[in-house]
């Protein structure tokens, strides 16, 4: 039984202490790795449609402590979640619901094995996280990429950061049966502090953009409504986009993905999509891709007012055209926009719960949180969670004295 551990405040030093408490002392080295959560400033549900997205890693981290064993046994323990999971490195891993978070770890191992990577012995792993689970800031990708990076470093696999991201995405597709895009894993693997990242999801070309917000900060607003991507309508939305793309291609439009179109081009060819639902899904993707480029330009120009307006337009499109918000996210976004010092707000992540973000003046954050919390609780019936955040680094090893 793990006791006296705050569920909201883990540190690498505490993790090492608990690792020894759980697994004992050996001559083996305990190595600790950090993997960030992320916000997507703008560009939602278009990473799997060939679009450009604009995420940033934030200073909320998931930690993985790892130590090699002398046998082939694998043991996973998490400081937040009960239960110990044991496997063997020689197992043929498959998804099993009862394995809970261990599925994300086994999925990575399955993909690495498929790639011919050799992990010659077992290991003990201990996980702790300051990232809200199922909260829309990519706790699952933080787990996947942090674990993949740890395995690569501890066992000398020499995976590049892009290979780490692709392994995480492949695991989601083939092991977890979630047809996610590449954005979450990519930003978590490659992020740099004090920047956001403009990523072309069709080509994996990317550009670091200075994240200079002056007196403003992003506030993350957690609905505290749990949702699992595989259990949501995420895959359904992706299938609808694929159908819209197929209709356009069959009508003679020569594109590889929806986000290859500009809004002007869509105005000309979109009439081929006669199903109003599919038309709306496609319109969101193409207009959102356009908003991403406008947002990057606004940030480079220091025009935070325009950036806030684009956040609001993104939320409206996700609500009306893509239908992935709901009363919780809409209440947060609408109430946020009614507060003094807020330039804009929108849902971030897959939706159907999870989180929203707001761009708020640093001197107004305390009142902002109090006012939005009050309205949210009155409307939804339970509290939301809030925190202001700064940018963070991508996956890394913690090498200072612990």
mmCIF file of C-alpha atoms in Angstrom:
data_model
loop_
_atom_site.group_PDB
_atom_site.id
_atom_site.type_symbol
_atom_site.label_atom_id
_atom_site.label_comp_id
_atom_site.label_asym_id
_atom_site.label_seq_id
_atom_site.Cartn_x
_atom_site.Cartn_y
_atom_site.Cartn_z
ATOM 1 C CA UNK A 1 0.000 0.000 0.000
ATOM 2 C CA UNK A 2 1.457 3.369 -1.048
ATOM 3 C CA UNK A 3 0.724 6.058 1.510
ATOM 4 C CA UNK A 4 1.354 9.754 2.109
ATOM 5 C CA UNK A 5 1.542 10.667 -1.560
ATOM 6 C CA UNK A 6 -0.369 13.698 -2.794
ATOM 7 C CA UNK A 7 -2.397 12.869 -5.869
ATOM 8 C CA UNK A 8 -1.569 16.261 -7.358
ATOM 9 C CA UNK A 9 2.118 16.796 -6.560
ATOM 10 C CA UNK A 10 4.790 14.320 -7.594
ATOM 11 C CA UNK A 11 8.481 15.055 -7.883
ATOM 12 C CA UNK A 12 11.395 13.034 -9.265
ATOM 13 C CA UNK A 13 12.964 12.816 -5.785
ATOM 14 C CA UNK A 14 9.745 11.417 -4.317
ATOM 15 C CA UNK A 15 9.476 8.983 -7.208
ATOM 16 C CA UNK A 16 12.957 7.577 -6.542
ATOM 17 C CA UNK A 17 12.162 7.240 -2.844
ATOM 18 C CA UNK A 18 8.938 5.374 -3.591
ATOM 19 C CA UNK A 19 10.672 3.221 -6.207
ATOM 20 C CA UNK A 20 13.091 1.917 -3.575
ATOM 21 C CA UNK A 21 10.237 1.485 -1.089
ATOM 22 C CA UNK A 22 8.309 -0.659 -3.584
ATOM 23 C CA UNK A 23 11.040 -2.522 -5.466
ATOM 24 C CA UNK A 24 13.904 -2.497 -2.956
ATOM 25 C CA UNK A 25 17.559 -1.644 -3.441
ATOM 26 C CA UNK A 26 19.789 -3.355 -6.012
ATOM 27 C CA UNK A 27 22.990 -2.463 -7.790
ATOM 28 C CA UNK A 28 20.942 -1.430 -10.816
ATOM 29 C CA UNK A 29 20.610 2.248 -11.709
ATOM 30 C CA UNK A 30 17.217 3.909 -11.298
ATOM 31 C CA UNK A 31 16.727 6.332 -14.187
ATOM 32 C CA UNK A 32 13.932 8.886 -14.242
ATOM 33 C CA UNK A 33 12.311 10.458 -17.286
ATOM 34 C CA UNK A 34 9.808 13.310 -17.649
ATOM 35 C CA UNK A 35 7.132 13.593 -20.328
ATOM 36 C CA UNK A 36 4.985 16.740 -20.650
ATOM 37 C CA UNK A 37 1.295 17.309 -21.126
ATOM 38 C CA UNK A 38 0.343 19.581 -23.989
ATOM 39 C CA UNK A 39 -2.193 22.140 -24.987
ATOM 40 C CA UNK A 40 -3.145 22.659 -28.581
ATOM 41 C CA UNK A 41 -3.372 26.404 -29.006
ATOM 42 C CA UNK A 42 -5.402 25.926 -32.176
ATOM 43 C CA UNK A 43 -5.927 23.326 -34.876
ATOM 44 C CA UNK A 44 -8.321 20.717 -33.502
ATOM 45 C CA UNK A 45 -9.323 17.451 -35.185
ATOM 46 C CA UNK A 46 -7.267 18.236 -38.268
ATOM 47 C CA UNK A 47 -4.051 16.359 -37.511
ATOM 48 C CA UNK A 48 -5.629 13.231 -39.003
ATOM 49 C CA UNK A 49 -6.879 15.268 -41.966
ATOM 50 C CA UNK A 50 -3.463 16.427 -43.164
ATOM 51 C CA UNK A 51 -3.767 19.800 -41.467
ATOM 52 C CA UNK A 52 -1.373 22.110 -39.674
ATOM 53 C CA UNK A 53 -1.619 22.286 -35.899
ATOM 54 C CA UNK A 54 -0.137 24.624 -33.309
ATOM 55 C CA UNK A 55 0.490 22.864 -29.982
ATOM 56 C CA UNK A 56 2.831 23.576 -27.076
ATOM 57 C CA UNK A 57 4.096 21.347 -24.294
ATOM 58 C CA UNK A 58 3.280 22.650 -20.813
ATOM 59 C CA UNK A 59 4.926 22.449 -17.403
ATOM 60 C CA UNK A 60 2.836 19.524 -16.162
ATOM 61 C CA UNK A 61 4.777 16.277 -16.317
ATOM 62 C CA UNK A 62 4.371 12.536 -16.140
ATOM 63 C CA UNK A 63 7.402 10.737 -14.707
ATOM 64 C CA UNK A 64 8.669 7.238 -15.495
ATOM 65 C CA UNK A 65 11.282 5.603 -13.249
ATOM 66 C CA UNK A 66 12.909 2.508 -14.755
ATOM 67 C CA UNK A 67 15.471 -0.037 -13.588
ATOM 68 C CA UNK A 68 16.700 -3.143 -15.377
ATOM 69 C CA UNK A 69 16.186 -6.565 -13.820
ATOM 70 C CA UNK A 70 18.437 -9.618 -14.040
ATOM 71 C CA UNK A 71 15.529 -11.783 -15.287
ATOM 72 C CA UNK A 72 12.800 -11.348 -17.908
ATOM 73 C CA UNK A 73 10.040 -10.125 -15.587
ATOM 74 C CA UNK A 74 8.301 -6.755 -16.150
ATOM 75 C CA UNK A 75 6.545 -4.969 -13.294
ATOM 76 C CA UNK A 76 4.467 -1.793 -13.601
ATOM 77 C CA UNK A 77 3.273 0.278 -10.631
ATOM 78 C CA UNK A 78 1.617 3.704 -10.632
ATOM 79 C CA UNK A 79 1.500 6.021 -7.620
ATOM 80 C CA UNK A 80 -2.004 7.247 -8.474
ATOM 81 C CA UNK A 81 -3.712 4.059 -9.570
ATOM 82 C CA UNK A 82 -4.015 0.871 -7.493
ATOM 83 C CA UNK A 83 -2.718 -2.500 -8.547
ATOM 84 C CA UNK A 84 0.550 -3.952 -9.796
ATOM 85 C CA UNK A 85 0.824 -5.386 -13.306
ATOM 86 C CA UNK A 86 3.373 -8.101 -14.096
ATOM 87 C CA UNK A 87 4.374 -9.482 -17.475
ATOM 88 C CA UNK A 88 7.362 -11.084 -19.158
ATOM 89 C CA UNK A 89 9.498 -9.393 -21.790
ATOM 90 C CA UNK A 90 9.025 -12.514 -23.948
ATOM 91 C CA UNK A 91 5.225 -12.249 -23.871
ATOM 92 C CA UNK A 92 3.249 -11.667 -27.043
ATOM 93 C CA UNK A 93 1.432 -8.540 -25.893
ATOM 94 C CA UNK A 94 -2.218 -7.930 -26.714
ATOM 95 C CA UNK A 95 -4.792 -5.409 -25.553
ATOM 96 C CA UNK A 96 -6.816 -6.511 -22.543
ATOM 97 C CA UNK A 97 -9.258 -4.167 -20.842
ATOM 98 C CA UNK A 98 -8.352 -5.434 -17.393
ATOM 99 C CA UNK A 99 -4.758 -4.288 -17.925
ATOM 100 C CA UNK A 100 -5.881 -0.651 -17.685
ATOM 101 C CA UNK A 101 -2.972 1.817 -18.145
ATOM 102 C CA UNK A 102 -0.542 -1.076 -18.686
ATOM 103 C CA UNK A 103 -2.023 -1.416 -22.174
ATOM 104 C CA UNK A 104 -0.334 1.839 -23.194
ATOM 105 C CA UNK A 105 3.026 0.481 -22.039
ATOM 106 C CA UNK A 106 2.573 -2.958 -23.553
ATOM 107 C CA UNK A 107 1.471 -1.327 -26.791
ATOM 108 C CA UNK A 108 4.813 0.458 -27.032
ATOM 109 C CA UNK A 109 6.684 -2.782 -26.332
ATOM 110 C CA UNK A 110 4.626 -4.578 -28.995
ATOM 111 C CA UNK A 111 5.456 -1.920 -31.601
ATOM 112 C CA UNK A 112 9.160 -1.908 -30.737
ATOM 113 C CA UNK A 113 9.265 -5.709 -31.004
ATOM 114 C CA UNK A 114 7.505 -5.490 -34.368
ATOM 115 C CA UNK A 115 10.240 -3.100 -35.506
ATOM 116 C CA UNK A 116 12.875 -5.660 -34.555
ATOM 117 C CA UNK A 117 14.110 -3.821 -31.455
ATOM 118 C CA UNK A 118 15.641 -6.117 -28.847
ATOM 119 C CA UNK A 119 14.993 -5.600 -25.134
ATOM 120 C CA UNK A 120 17.231 -8.250 -23.562
ATOM 121 C CA UNK A 121 15.897 -8.310 -20.008
ATOM 122 C CA UNK A 122 12.981 -7.334 -17.844
ATOM 123 C CA UNK A 123 12.598 -4.176 -15.799
ATOM 124 C CA UNK A 124 10.677 -2.529 -12.997
ATOM 125 C CA UNK A 125 8.777 0.670 -13.809
ATOM 126 C CA UNK A 126 7.131 3.197 -11.516
ATOM 127 C CA UNK A 127 4.921 5.963 -12.885
ATOM 128 C CA UNK A 128 3.696 9.189 -11.322
ATOM 129 C CA UNK A 129 1.921 12.072 -12.971
ATOM 130 C CA UNK A 130 0.921 15.674 -12.447
ATOM 131 C CA UNK A 131 -1.156 15.445 -15.644
ATOM 132 C CA UNK A 132 -4.951 15.112 -15.182
ATOM 133 C CA UNK A 133 -5.960 11.729 -16.681
ATOM 134 C CA UNK A 134 -8.518 11.776 -19.522
ATOM 135 C CA UNK A 135 -8.479 15.563 -19.283
ATOM 136 C CA UNK A 136 -7.848 16.542 -22.875
ATOM 137 C CA UNK A 137 -4.199 17.551 -22.425
ATOM 138 C CA UNK A 138 -2.899 14.193 -23.607
ATOM 139 C CA UNK A 139 -2.065 12.180 -20.520
ATOM 140 C CA UNK A 140 -2.090 8.966 -22.579
ATOM 141 C CA UNK A 141 0.415 10.285 -25.128
ATOM 142 C CA UNK A 142 2.599 11.585 -22.302
ATOM 143 C CA UNK A 143 2.602 8.052 -20.885
ATOM 144 C CA UNK A 144 3.340 6.425 -24.246
ATOM 145 C CA UNK A 145 6.122 8.791 -25.252
ATOM 146 C CA UNK A 146 7.692 9.015 -21.817
ATOM 147 C CA UNK A 147 7.801 5.232 -21.571
ATOM 148 C CA UNK A 148 9.080 4.795 -25.139
ATOM 149 C CA UNK A 149 11.846 7.342 -24.512
ATOM 150 C CA UNK A 150 12.763 5.640 -21.228
ATOM 151 C CA UNK A 151 12.967 2.213 -22.870
ATOM 152 C CA UNK A 152 15.027 3.627 -25.741
ATOM 153 C CA UNK A 153 17.508 5.315 -23.411
ATOM 154 C CA UNK A 154 17.812 2.529 -20.833
ATOM 155 C CA UNK A 155 18.248 -0.213 -23.437
ATOM 156 C CA UNK A 156 20.264 1.781 -25.971
ATOM 157 C CA UNK A 157 17.714 1.622 -28.795
ATOM 158 C CA UNK A 158 18.717 5.123 -29.976
ATOM 159 C CA UNK A 159 15.249 6.064 -31.199
ATOM 160 C CA UNK A 160 14.979 9.609 -32.546
ATOM 161 C CA UNK A 161 12.342 11.900 -31.142
ATOM 162 C CA UNK A 162 10.303 11.554 -34.315
ATOM 163 C CA UNK A 163 10.587 7.750 -34.086
ATOM 164 C CA UNK A 164 9.314 8.005 -30.491
ATOM 165 C CA UNK A 165 6.284 9.985 -31.719
ATOM 166 C CA UNK A 166 5.561 7.566 -34.550
ATOM 167 C CA UNK A 167 5.836 4.555 -32.231
ATOM 168 C CA UNK A 168 3.263 6.144 -29.929
ATOM 169 C CA UNK A 169 0.876 6.795 -32.796
ATOM 170 C CA UNK A 170 1.346 3.285 -34.203
ATOM 171 C CA UNK A 171 0.608 1.815 -30.780
ATOM 172 C CA UNK A 172 -2.626 3.826 -30.591
ATOM 173 C CA UNK A 173 -3.669 2.625 -34.049
ATOM 174 C CA UNK A 174 -2.719 -1.047 -33.851
ATOM 175 C CA UNK A 175 -2.852 -1.833 -30.126
ATOM 176 C CA UNK A 176 -5.400 0.581 -28.620
ATOM 177 C CA UNK A 177 -7.617 0.792 -31.757
ATOM 178 C CA UNK A 178 -7.740 4.580 -31.635
ATOM 179 C CA UNK A 179 -7.140 6.150 -35.049
ATOM 180 C CA UNK A 180 -5.464 9.251 -33.678
ATOM 181 C CA UNK A 181 -3.397 11.765 -35.569
ATOM 182 C CA UNK A 182 0.264 12.480 -34.888
ATOM 183 C CA UNK A 183 0.022 15.824 -33.073
ATOM 184 C CA UNK A 184 0.026 14.743 -29.432
ATOM 185 C CA UNK A 185 2.924 12.329 -29.661
ATOM 186 C CA UNK A 186 4.909 14.691 -31.887
ATOM 187 C CA UNK A 187 4.757 17.754 -29.647
ATOM 188 C CA UNK A 188 5.422 15.704 -26.506
ATOM 189 C CA UNK A 189 8.502 14.171 -28.125
ATOM 190 C CA UNK A 190 9.961 17.255 -29.822
ATOM 191 C CA UNK A 191 8.837 20.297 -27.799
ATOM 192 C CA UNK A 192 11.129 23.086 -26.620
ATOM 193 C CA UNK A 193 10.395 25.378 -23.700
ATOM 194 C CA UNK A 194 9.215 28.916 -24.588
ATOM 195 C CA UNK A 195 7.978 27.871 -28.015
ATOM 196 C CA UNK A 196 4.907 26.512 -29.692
ATOM 197 C CA UNK A 197 5.260 24.242 -32.684
ATOM 198 C CA UNK A 198 3.677 24.664 -36.104
ATOM 199 C CA UNK A 199 3.417 21.101 -37.385
ATOM 200 C CA UNK A 200 2.334 20.020 -40.851
ATOM 201 C CA UNK A 201 0.723 16.677 -40.071
ATOM 202 C CA UNK A 202 0.823 15.571 -43.711
ATOM 203 C CA UNK A 203 4.601 15.954 -44.087
ATOM 204 C CA UNK A 204 5.872 16.160 -40.455
ATOM 205 C CA UNK A 205 7.640 19.406 -41.309
ATOM 206 C CA UNK A 206 7.664 21.632 -38.260
ATOM 207 C CA UNK A 207 8.709 25.079 -37.101
ATOM 208 C CA UNK A 208 9.322 26.373 -33.601
ATOM 209 C CA UNK A 209 7.519 29.674 -32.976
ATOM 210 C CA UNK A 210 8.446 31.818 -29.932
ATOM 211 C CA UNK A 211 5.571 31.675 -27.442
ATOM 212 C CA UNK A 212 5.659 35.280 -26.267
ATOM 213 C CA UNK A 213 2.433 36.133 -24.433
ATOM 214 C CA UNK A 214 3.561 39.218 -22.505
ATOM 215 C CA UNK A 215 1.238 39.743 -19.538
ATOM 216 C CA UNK A 216 -1.090 36.922 -20.624
ATOM 217 C CA UNK A 217 -1.130 33.269 -19.665
ATOM 218 C CA UNK A 218 -2.998 30.224 -20.842
ATOM 219 C CA UNK A 219 -5.358 28.881 -18.194
ATOM 220 C CA UNK A 220 -6.339 25.235 -18.547
ATOM 221 C CA UNK A 221 -9.932 24.516 -17.488
ATOM 222 C CA UNK A 222 -10.697 20.855 -16.828
ATOM 223 C CA UNK A 223 -14.353 19.803 -17.091
ATOM 224 C CA UNK A 224 -13.558 16.771 -14.890
ATOM 225 C CA UNK A 225 -15.758 14.783 -17.230
ATOM 226 C CA UNK A 226 -13.892 11.584 -17.988
ATOM 227 C CA UNK A 227 -13.903 10.199 -21.477
ATOM 228 C CA UNK A 228 -11.862 7.601 -23.306
ATOM 229 C CA UNK A 229 -11.093 8.253 -26.962
ATOM 230 C CA UNK A 230 -11.848 4.680 -27.964
ATOM 231 C CA UNK A 231 -15.233 4.909 -26.226
ATOM 232 C CA UNK A 232 -16.105 8.329 -27.650
ATOM 233 C CA UNK A 233 -17.154 9.321 -31.143
ATOM 234 C CA UNK A 234 -13.581 10.178 -32.088
ATOM 235 C CA UNK A 235 -13.261 7.316 -34.568
ATOM 236 C CA UNK A 236 -16.696 8.188 -35.955
ATOM 237 C CA UNK A 237 -15.581 11.749 -36.719
ATOM 238 C CA UNK A 238 -12.515 10.443 -38.489
ATOM 239 C CA UNK A 239 -14.630 8.094 -40.599
ATOM 240 C CA UNK A 240 -16.944 10.976 -41.539
ATOM 241 C CA UNK A 241 -13.979 13.037 -42.711
ATOM 242 C CA UNK A 242 -12.684 10.125 -44.748
ATOM 243 C CA UNK A 243 -16.098 9.797 -46.405
ATOM 244 C CA UNK A 244 -16.202 13.525 -47.213
ATOM 245 C CA UNK A 245 -12.727 13.263 -48.720
ATOM 246 C CA UNK A 246 -13.753 10.262 -50.799
ATOM 247 C CA UNK A 247 -16.749 12.171 -52.193
ATOM 248 C CA UNK A 248 -14.542 15.105 -53.193
ATOM 249 C CA UNK A 249 -11.969 12.819 -54.794
ATOM 250 C CA UNK A 250 -14.679 10.934 -56.719
ATOM 251 C CA UNK A 251 -15.996 14.262 -57.997
ATOM 252 C CA UNK A 252 -12.631 14.972 -59.593
ATOM 253 C CA UNK A 253 -10.916 17.029 -56.887
ATOM 254 C CA UNK A 254 -7.269 15.950 -56.808
ATOM 255 C CA UNK A 255 -6.344 16.130 -53.120
ATOM 256 C CA UNK A 256 -4.705 13.720 -50.694
ATOM 257 C CA UNK A 257 -6.542 15.062 -47.634
ATOM 258 C CA UNK A 258 -9.205 17.595 -46.690
ATOM 259 C CA UNK A 259 -6.767 20.205 -45.425
ATOM 260 C CA UNK A 260 -5.094 20.406 -48.834
ATOM 261 C CA UNK A 261 -7.998 22.703 -49.757
ATOM 262 C CA UNK A 262 -8.219 26.422 -49.027
ATOM 263 C CA UNK A 263 -11.537 27.874 -47.936
ATOM 264 C CA UNK A 264 -11.939 29.485 -51.377
ATOM 265 C CA UNK A 265 -11.384 26.139 -53.100
ATOM 266 C CA UNK A 266 -13.863 24.472 -50.746
ATOM 267 C CA UNK A 267 -16.478 27.081 -51.585
ATOM 268 C CA UNK A 268 -16.103 26.037 -55.225
ATOM 269 C CA UNK A 269 -15.957 22.236 -54.876
ATOM 270 C CA UNK A 270 -17.686 21.563 -51.555
ATOM 271 C CA UNK A 271 -21.141 21.444 -53.157
ATOM 272 C CA UNK A 272 -20.249 17.898 -54.245
ATOM 273 C CA UNK A 273 -20.822 16.874 -50.621
ATOM 274 C CA UNK A 274 -24.619 16.812 -50.503
ATOM 275 C CA UNK A 275 -24.905 15.307 -47.010
ATOM 276 C CA UNK A 276 -25.145 18.338 -44.663
ATOM 277 C CA UNK A 277 -23.427 16.479 -41.837
ATOM 278 C CA UNK A 278 -20.423 15.472 -43.917
ATOM 279 C CA UNK A 279 -20.265 18.976 -45.420
ATOM 280 C CA UNK A 280 -20.099 20.491 -41.925
ATOM 281 C CA UNK A 281 -17.362 18.085 -40.839
ATOM 282 C CA UNK A 282 -15.273 18.997 -43.901
ATOM 283 C CA UNK A 283 -15.923 22.716 -43.450
ATOM 284 C CA UNK A 284 -14.594 22.601 -39.910
ATOM 285 C CA UNK A 285 -11.363 20.915 -41.004
ATOM 286 C CA UNK A 286 -10.646 23.350 -43.817
ATOM 287 C CA UNK A 287 -11.599 26.487 -41.882
ATOM 288 C CA UNK A 288 -9.642 25.325 -38.819
ATOM 289 C CA UNK A 289 -6.540 24.796 -40.916
ATOM 290 C CA UNK A 290 -6.891 28.374 -42.140
ATOM 291 C CA UNK A 291 -7.278 29.624 -38.554
ATOM 292 C CA UNK A 292 -4.027 27.908 -37.579
ATOM 293 C CA UNK A 293 -2.023 29.911 -40.092
ATOM 294 C CA UNK A 294 -3.754 33.114 -39.021
ATOM 295 C CA UNK A 295 -2.965 32.326 -35.381
ATOM 296 C CA UNK A 296 0.725 31.758 -36.105
ATOM 297 C CA UNK A 297 0.881 35.092 -37.925
ATOM 298 C CA UNK A 298 -0.938 36.825 -35.063
ATOM 299 C CA UNK A 299 1.440 35.414 -32.467
ATOM 300 C CA UNK A 300 4.514 36.348 -34.496
ATOM 301 C CA UNK A 301 3.115 39.890 -34.790
ATOM 302 C CA UNK A 302 2.318 40.069 -31.080
ATOM 303 C CA UNK A 303 -1.389 40.502 -31.848
ATOM 304 C CA UNK A 304 -2.901 38.647 -28.912
ATOM 305 C CA UNK A 305 -6.339 40.171 -29.460
ATOM 306 C CA UNK A 306 -6.533 38.530 -32.874
ATOM 307 C CA UNK A 307 -5.240 35.278 -31.399
ATOM 308 C CA UNK A 308 -8.083 35.357 -28.866
ATOM 309 C CA UNK A 309 -10.648 35.970 -31.611
ATOM 310 C CA UNK A 310 -9.324 32.939 -33.486
ATOM 311 C CA UNK A 311 -9.649 30.788 -30.351
ATOM 312 C CA UNK A 312 -13.312 31.780 -30.132
ATOM 313 C CA UNK A 313 -13.910 31.052 -33.819
ATOM 314 C CA UNK A 314 -12.285 27.645 -33.402
ATOM 315 C CA UNK A 315 -14.586 26.740 -30.500
ATOM 316 C CA UNK A 316 -17.650 27.818 -32.446
ATOM 317 C CA UNK A 317 -16.660 25.612 -35.379
ATOM 318 C CA UNK A 318 -15.982 22.654 -33.079
ATOM 319 C CA UNK A 319 -19.397 23.190 -31.486
ATOM 320 C CA UNK A 320 -21.501 23.774 -34.597
ATOM 321 C CA UNK A 321 -19.726 21.961 -37.436
ATOM 322 C CA UNK A 322 -17.831 19.196 -35.653
ATOM 323 C CA UNK A 323 -20.156 18.729 -32.649
ATOM 324 C CA UNK A 324 -17.539 17.655 -30.126
ATOM 325 C CA UNK A 325 -18.068 20.161 -27.300
ATOM 326 C CA UNK A 326 -21.099 19.654 -25.037
ATOM 327 C CA UNK A 327 -22.526 21.594 -22.101
ATOM 328 C CA UNK A 328 -19.385 21.304 -19.980
ATOM 329 C CA UNK A 329 -16.933 22.689 -22.547
ATOM 330 C CA UNK A 330 -19.413 25.268 -23.845
ATOM 331 C CA UNK A 331 -20.060 26.547 -20.322
ATOM 332 C CA UNK A 332 -16.344 26.944 -19.682
ATOM 333 C CA UNK A 333 -15.652 28.698 -22.985
ATOM 334 C CA UNK A 334 -18.688 31.004 -22.842
ATOM 335 C CA UNK A 335 -18.184 31.933 -19.203
ATOM 336 C CA UNK A 336 -14.471 32.514 -19.736
ATOM 337 C CA UNK A 337 -15.189 34.974 -22.519
ATOM 338 C CA UNK A 338 -17.489 36.959 -20.242
ATOM 339 C CA UNK A 339 -14.645 37.637 -17.782
ATOM 340 C CA UNK A 340 -12.499 40.759 -17.606
ATOM 341 C CA UNK A 341 -9.007 40.095 -18.905
ATOM 342 C CA UNK A 342 -9.896 37.110 -21.111
ATOM 343 C CA UNK A 343 -9.041 37.484 -24.800
ATOM 344 C CA UNK A 344 -10.507 34.184 -25.967
ATOM 345 C CA UNK A 345 -11.234 30.572 -25.063
ATOM 346 C CA UNK A 346 -11.855 27.224 -26.701
ATOM 347 C CA UNK A 347 -11.935 23.502 -26.070
ATOM 348 C CA UNK A 348 -8.648 21.700 -26.616
ATOM 349 C CA UNK A 349 -8.093 18.034 -27.307
ATOM 350 C CA UNK A 350 -10.596 15.532 -28.625
ATOM 351 C CA UNK A 351 -13.591 17.069 -26.869
ATOM 352 C CA UNK A 352 -16.575 15.202 -25.400
ATOM 353 C CA UNK A 353 -15.298 16.434 -22.026
ATOM 354 C CA UNK A 354 -11.663 17.014 -21.205
ATOM 355 C CA UNK A 355 -10.261 20.532 -21.143
ATOM 356 C CA UNK A 356 -10.630 24.021 -22.525
ATOM 357 C CA UNK A 357 -8.043 26.796 -22.554
ATOM 358 C CA UNK A 358 -8.401 30.543 -22.090
ATOM 359 C CA UNK A 359 -5.940 33.365 -22.743
ATOM 360 C CA UNK A 360 -6.108 35.508 -19.593
ATOM 361 C CA UNK A 361 -4.238 38.539 -18.235
ATOM 362 C CA UNK A 362 -1.978 37.406 -15.388
ATOM 363 C CA UNK A 363 -3.433 39.955 -12.974
ATOM 364 C CA UNK A 364 -6.984 38.705 -13.571
ATOM 365 C CA UNK A 365 -6.392 34.966 -13.235
ATOM 366 C CA UNK A 366 -7.536 34.634 -9.615
ATOM 367 C CA UNK A 367 -10.859 36.398 -10.218
ATOM 368 C CA UNK A 368 -11.231 34.630 -13.553
ATOM 369 C CA UNK A 369 -10.989 31.208 -11.930
ATOM 370 C CA UNK A 370 -13.390 32.108 -9.106
ATOM 371 C CA UNK A 371 -16.035 33.478 -11.479
ATOM 372 C CA UNK A 372 -15.829 30.690 -14.043
ATOM 373 C CA UNK A 373 -15.852 28.066 -11.296
ATOM 374 C CA UNK A 374 -19.011 29.536 -9.766
ATOM 375 C CA UNK A 375 -20.928 29.586 -13.052
ATOM 376 C CA UNK A 376 -19.693 26.135 -14.084
ATOM 377 C CA UNK A 377 -20.737 24.555 -10.792
ATOM 378 C CA UNK A 378 -24.164 26.192 -10.978
ATOM 379 C CA UNK A 379 -24.676 24.958 -14.550
ATOM 380 C CA UNK A 380 -23.071 21.522 -14.550
ATOM 381 C CA UNK A 381 -23.434 20.470 -10.931
ATOM 382 C CA UNK A 382 -19.813 19.823 -10.012
ATOM 383 C CA UNK A 383 -16.566 21.763 -9.867
ATOM 384 C CA UNK A 384 -14.093 22.180 -12.690
ATOM 385 C CA UNK A 385 -10.315 22.193 -12.282
ATOM 386 C CA UNK A 386 -8.101 25.144 -13.206
ATOM 387 C CA UNK A 387 -4.424 25.923 -13.535
ATOM 388 C CA UNK A 388 -2.342 28.524 -15.320
ATOM 389 C CA UNK A 389 0.544 27.053 -17.253
ATOM 390 C CA UNK A 390 3.828 27.887 -18.906
ATOM 391 C CA UNK A 391 5.534 26.108 -21.777
ATOM 392 C CA UNK A 392 7.613 22.991 -21.149
ATOM 393 C CA UNK A 393 10.274 20.804 -22.714
ATOM 394 C CA UNK A 394 9.643 17.582 -24.589
ATOM 395 C CA UNK A 395 10.520 14.143 -23.189
ATOM 396 C CA UNK A 396 13.784 14.193 -21.282
ATOM 397 C CA UNK A 397 15.809 12.392 -18.660
ATOM 398 C CA UNK A 398 16.047 13.969 -15.216
ATOM 399 C CA UNK A 399 19.785 13.931 -14.576
ATOM 400 C CA UNK A 400 20.187 16.232 -11.563
ATOM 401 C CA UNK A 401 20.828 14.786 -8.109
ATOM 402 C CA UNK A 402 17.715 13.180 -6.676
#
